[in-house]
Amino acid sequence: MVNMSIQSAGSVHLDAIVDVHTQARTAYYRAGRLPQAEVDDPGGPMRRREGWARCMEADEKTVLCALHEETVVGVMAMGPPLRPETDAATVGELYQIHVLPGHWGRGIGGRLHAAFVQFLRATQLRTGQVEAWEQNHRAQAFYARHGWKPDGYSRPGPGHSRYVRMRLRAPAV
Ligand SMILES: CC(C)(COP(=O)(O)OP(=O)(O)OC[C@H]1O[C@@H](n2cnc3c(N)ncnc32)[C@H](O)[C@@H]1OP(=O)(O)O)[C@@H](O)C(=O)NCCC(=O)NCCS
């Protein structure tokens, strides 16, 4: 996509990031047939706002956003693994990646993903880790196209489905 830039996210982007996240999750939960009541979650936007703000403030975490003509059209967060049992010396985690639904399929997710791979290389981490909702087939296909594979771990998720974990072996430089 022309006129698109990836930059470090700041508090000025916070409201737009929450909106991108809310729209993207609504789209994939609906596509995965999660009951509307569970998709809506009234306290969700406020919780997500706090989560993104905490992530931006944490020194060890990175939040990047994709801007198209000054509009936030995508966002990604990454850093050390969230679960303490995962080896932080070798694994970097992709916490979130979301693109505004009207902008899917234009390479924005790919650009954000490339920034994650760059992060693995720059920090000499061998493995990437991400969790995806089992019914989110688009995201899993996106990850698979970029070389990710399920590692067999899963945990309960919304709608009687699970979150599946995928891993990426960082490409050699
Ligand atoms: C998963 C997600 C991040 C992918 O982002 P995206 O911007 O659509 O990804 P890309 O555009 O890079 O790649 C997707 C498709 O567009 C194609 N594409 C890539 N660059 C393109 C370009 N410049 N022009 C047209 N198409 C392009 C890719 O080939 C791919 O096509 P395919 O599905 O037919 O193989 C996005 O769909 C999303 O936000 N989903 C909802 C949130 C979500 O599920 N997040 C992950 C939670 S685990």
CSV table of N, CA, C and O and ligand atoms in Angstrom, one decimal, residues 1 24-25 27-28 95-101 103-111 130-133 136 138-139 141-143 145-146, ligand 1:
chain,number,residue,atom,x,y,z
A,1,MET,N,0.9,-1.2,0.0
A,1,MET,CA,0.0,0.0,0.0
A,1,MET,C,0.9,1.3,0.0
A,1,MET,O,1.8,1.3,0.8
A,24,ALA,N,-11.4,-5.1,14.5
A,24,ALA,CA,-10.8,-6.3,14.0
A,24,ALA,C,-11.3,-7.5,14.8
A,24,ALA,O,-11.7,-8.6,14.2
A,25,ARG,N,-11.4,-7.4,16.1
A,25,ARG,CA,-11.9,-8.6,16.9
A,25,ARG,C,-13.3,-8.9,16.6
A,25,ARG,O,-13.8,-10.0,16.5
A,27,ALA,N,-14.8,-8.4,13.9
A,27,ALA,CA,-14.9,-9.1,12.6
A,27,ALA,C,-14.5,-10.5,12.7
A,27,ALA,O,-15.2,-11.4,12.1
A,28,TYR,N,-13.5,-10.9,13.4
A,28,TYR,CA,-13.1,-12.3,13.4
A,28,TYR,C,-14.0,-13.1,14.3
A,28,TYR,O,-14.2,-14.3,14.1
A,95,TYR,N,2.1,-10.3,20.6
A,95,TYR,CA,0.9,-10.2,21.5
A,95,TYR,C,-0.4,-10.0,20.8
A,95,TYR,O,-1.4,-10.5,21.1
A,96,GLN,N,-0.3,-9.0,19.8
A,96,GLN,CA,-1.5,-8.6,19.1
A,96,GLN,C,-1.1,-8.1,17.7
A,96,GLN,O,0.0,-7.5,17.6
A,97,ILE,N,-1.9,-8.4,16.7
A,97,ILE,CA,-1.7,-7.8,15.4
A,97,ILE,C,-3.1,-7.6,14.8
A,97,ILE,O,-3.9,-8.6,14.8
A,98,HIS,N,-3.5,-6.4,14.5
A,98,HIS,CA,-4.8,-6.1,14.0
A,98,HIS,C,-4.8,-5.1,12.9
A,98,HIS,O,-4.0,-4.1,13.0
A,99,VAL,N,-5.6,-5.3,11.9
A,99,VAL,CA,-5.7,-4.4,10.8
A,99,VAL,C,-7.2,-4.0,10.7
A,99,VAL,O,-8.1,-4.8,10.8
A,100,LEU,N,-7.5,-2.7,10.4
A,100,LEU,CA,-8.8,-2.3,10.2
A,100,LEU,C,-9.5,-3.1,9.1
A,100,LEU,O,-9.0,-3.2,8.0
A,101,PRO,N,-10.7,-3.7,9.4
A,101,PRO,CA,-11.2,-4.6,8.4
A,101,PRO,C,-11.3,-4.1,7.0
A,101,PRO,O,-11.1,-4.8,6.0
A,103,HIS,N,-9.3,-2.5,5.4
A,103,HIS,CA,-8.0,-2.4,4.8
A,103,HIS,C,-7.3,-3.8,4.7
A,103,HIS,O,-6.1,-3.8,4.5
A,104,TRP,N,-8.0,-4.9,5.0
A,104,TRP,CA,-7.4,-6.2,4.9
A,104,TRP,C,-7.0,-6.5,3.5
A,104,TRP,O,-7.6,-6.0,2.5
A,105,GLY,N,-6.0,-7.3,3.3
A,105,GLY,CA,-5.6,-7.8,2.0
A,105,GLY,C,-4.8,-6.8,1.2
A,105,GLY,O,-4.6,-7.0,0.0
A,106,ARG,N,-4.2,-5.8,1.9
A,106,ARG,CA,-3.4,-4.8,1.2
A,106,ARG,C,-2.0,-4.8,1.6
A,106,ARG,O,-1.2,-3.9,1.3
A,107,GLY,N,-1.6,-5.8,2.4
A,107,GLY,CA,-0.2,-5.9,2.8
A,107,GLY,C,0.2,-5.2,4.1
A,107,GLY,O,1.3,-5.2,4.5
A,108,ILE,N,-0.8,-4.7,4.8
A,108,ILE,CA,-0.5,-4.0,6.0
A,108,ILE,C,-0.1,-5.0,7.1
A,108,ILE,O,0.9,-4.8,7.8
A,109,GLY,N,-0.9,-6.0,7.2
A,109,GLY,CA,-0.5,-7.1,8.2
A,109,GLY,C,0.9,-7.6,7.9
A,109,GLY,O,1.7,-7.9,8.8
A,110,GLY,N,1.1,-7.8,6.6
A,110,GLY,CA,2.5,-8.3,6.2
A,110,GLY,C,3.6,-7.4,6.6
A,110,GLY,O,4.7,-7.8,7.1
A,111,ARG,N,3.4,-6.1,6.5
A,111,ARG,CA,4.4,-5.1,6.9
A,111,ARG,C,4.6,-5.1,8.4
A,111,ARG,O,5.7,-5.1,8.9
A,130,VAL,N,2.8,-17.0,19.1
A,130,VAL,CA,1.6,-16.2,19.1
A,130,VAL,C,0.4,-17.2,19.4
A,130,VAL,O,0.6,-18.4,19.3
A,131,GLU,N,-0.7,-16.6,19.9
A,131,GLU,CA,-1.9,-17.4,20.2
A,131,GLU,C,-3.0,-16.9,19.3
A,131,GLU,O,-3.1,-15.7,19.2
A,132,ALA,N,-3.7,-17.8,18.7
A,132,ALA,CA,-4.9,-17.4,17.8
A,132,ALA,C,-6.1,-18.2,18.3
A,132,ALA,O,-6.0,-19.3,18.6
A,133,TRP,N,-7.2,-17.5,18.2
A,133,TRP,CA,-8.5,-18.2,18.5
A,133,TRP,C,-8.7,-19.2,17.4
A,133,TRP,O,-8.5,-19.0,16.2
A,136,ASN,N,-10.6,-18.5,14.3
A,136,ASN,CA,-10.0,-17.4,13.5
A,136,ASN,C,-9.2,-17.9,12.4
A,136,ASN,O,-7.9,-17.9,12.4
A,138,ARG,N,-8.8,-17.0,9.3
A,138,ARG,CA,-8.0,-16.0,8.5
A,138,ARG,C,-6.6,-15.8,9.1
A,138,ARG,O,-5.6,-15.8,8.5
A,139,ALA,N,-6.7,-15.5,10.4
A,139,ALA,CA,-5.4,-15.2,11.1
A,139,ALA,C,-4.4,-16.4,11.0
A,139,ALA,O,-3.2,-16.3,10.8
A,141,ALA,N,-4.3,-18.8,8.8
A,141,ALA,CA,-3.8,-18.9,7.4
A,141,ALA,C,-2.7,-17.8,7.2
A,141,ALA,O,-1.7,-18.1,6.5
A,142,PHE,N,-3.0,-16.6,7.7
A,142,PHE,CA,-2.0,-15.5,7.6
A,142,PHE,C,-0.7,-16.0,8.2
A,142,PHE,O,0.4,-15.9,7.6
A,143,TYR,N,-0.7,-16.5,9.4
A,143,TYR,CA,0.5,-17.0,10.1
A,143,TYR,C,1.1,-18.1,9.3
A,143,TYR,O,2.4,-18.1,9.2
A,145,ARG,N,1.1,-18.8,6.2
A,145,ARG,CA,1.7,-18.3,5.0
A,145,ARG,C,3.1,-17.7,5.3
A,145,ARG,O,4.0,-17.6,4.5
A,146,HIS,N,3.2,-17.1,6.6
A,146,HIS,CA,4.4,-16.5,7.0
A,146,HIS,C,5.3,-17.5,7.7
A,146,HIS,O,6.3,-17.1,8.3
B,1,LIG,C1,-4.8,-11.3,10.1
B,1,LIG,C2,-4.6,-9.9,9.6
B,1,LIG,C3,-3.7,-9.1,10.7
B,1,LIG,C4,-3.9,-9.9,8.3
B,1,LIG,O1,-3.7,-8.5,7.9
B,1,LIG,P1,-3.8,-8.1,6.3
B,1,LIG,O2,-3.4,-6.7,6.3
B,1,LIG,O3,-5.1,-8.5,5.8
B,1,LIG,O4,-2.6,-9.1,5.7
B,1,LIG,P2,-1.9,-8.9,4.3
B,1,LIG,O5,-2.7,-8.0,3.4
B,1,LIG,O6,-0.5,-8.7,4.5
B,1,LIG,O7,-2.1,-10.4,3.7
B,1,LIG,C5,-3.3,-11.0,3.6
B,1,LIG,C6,-3.7,-11.2,2.1
B,1,LIG,O8,-3.5,-10.0,1.3
B,1,LIG,C7,-2.6,-10.3,0.2
B,1,LIG,N1,-1.8,-9.1,-0.1
B,1,LIG,C8,-0.6,-8.8,0.5
B,1,LIG,N2,-0.2,-7.7,0.0
B,1,LIG,C9,-1.1,-7.2,-0.8
B,1,LIG,C10,-1.2,-6.0,-1.6
B,1,LIG,N3,-0.2,-5.1,-1.7
B,1,LIG,N4,-2.3,-5.9,-2.4
B,1,LIG,C11,-3.2,-6.8,-2.4
B,1,LIG,N5,-3.2,-8.0,-1.7
B,1,LIG,C12,-2.1,-8.1,-0.9
B,1,LIG,C13,-1.8,-11.5,0.7
B,1,LIG,O9,-1.2,-12.2,-0.4
B,1,LIG,C14,-2.8,-12.2,1.4
B,1,LIG,O10,-3.6,-12.8,0.4
B,1,LIG,P3,-4.2,-14.3,0.5
B,1,LIG,O11,-5.0,-14.3,1.8
B,1,LIG,O12,-5.0,-14.4,-0.7
B,1,LIG,O13,-2.9,-15.1,0.5
B,1,LIG,C15,-5.9,-9.2,9.4
B,1,LIG,O14,-6.8,-10.0,8.6
B,1,LIG,C16,-6.7,-8.8,10.7
B,1,LIG,O15,-6.5,-7.8,11.3
B,1,LIG,N6,-7.6,-9.8,11.2
B,1,LIG,C17,-8.4,-9.5,12.4
B,1,LIG,C18,-7.6,-9.5,13.6
B,1,LIG,C19,-6.8,-10.8,13.8
B,1,LIG,O16,-7.3,-11.8,13.5
B,1,LIG,N7,-5.7,-10.6,14.4
B,1,LIG,C20,-4.9,-11.8,14.8
B,1,LIG,C21,-5.3,-12.3,16.1
B,1,LIG,S1,-4.4,-13.8,16.5
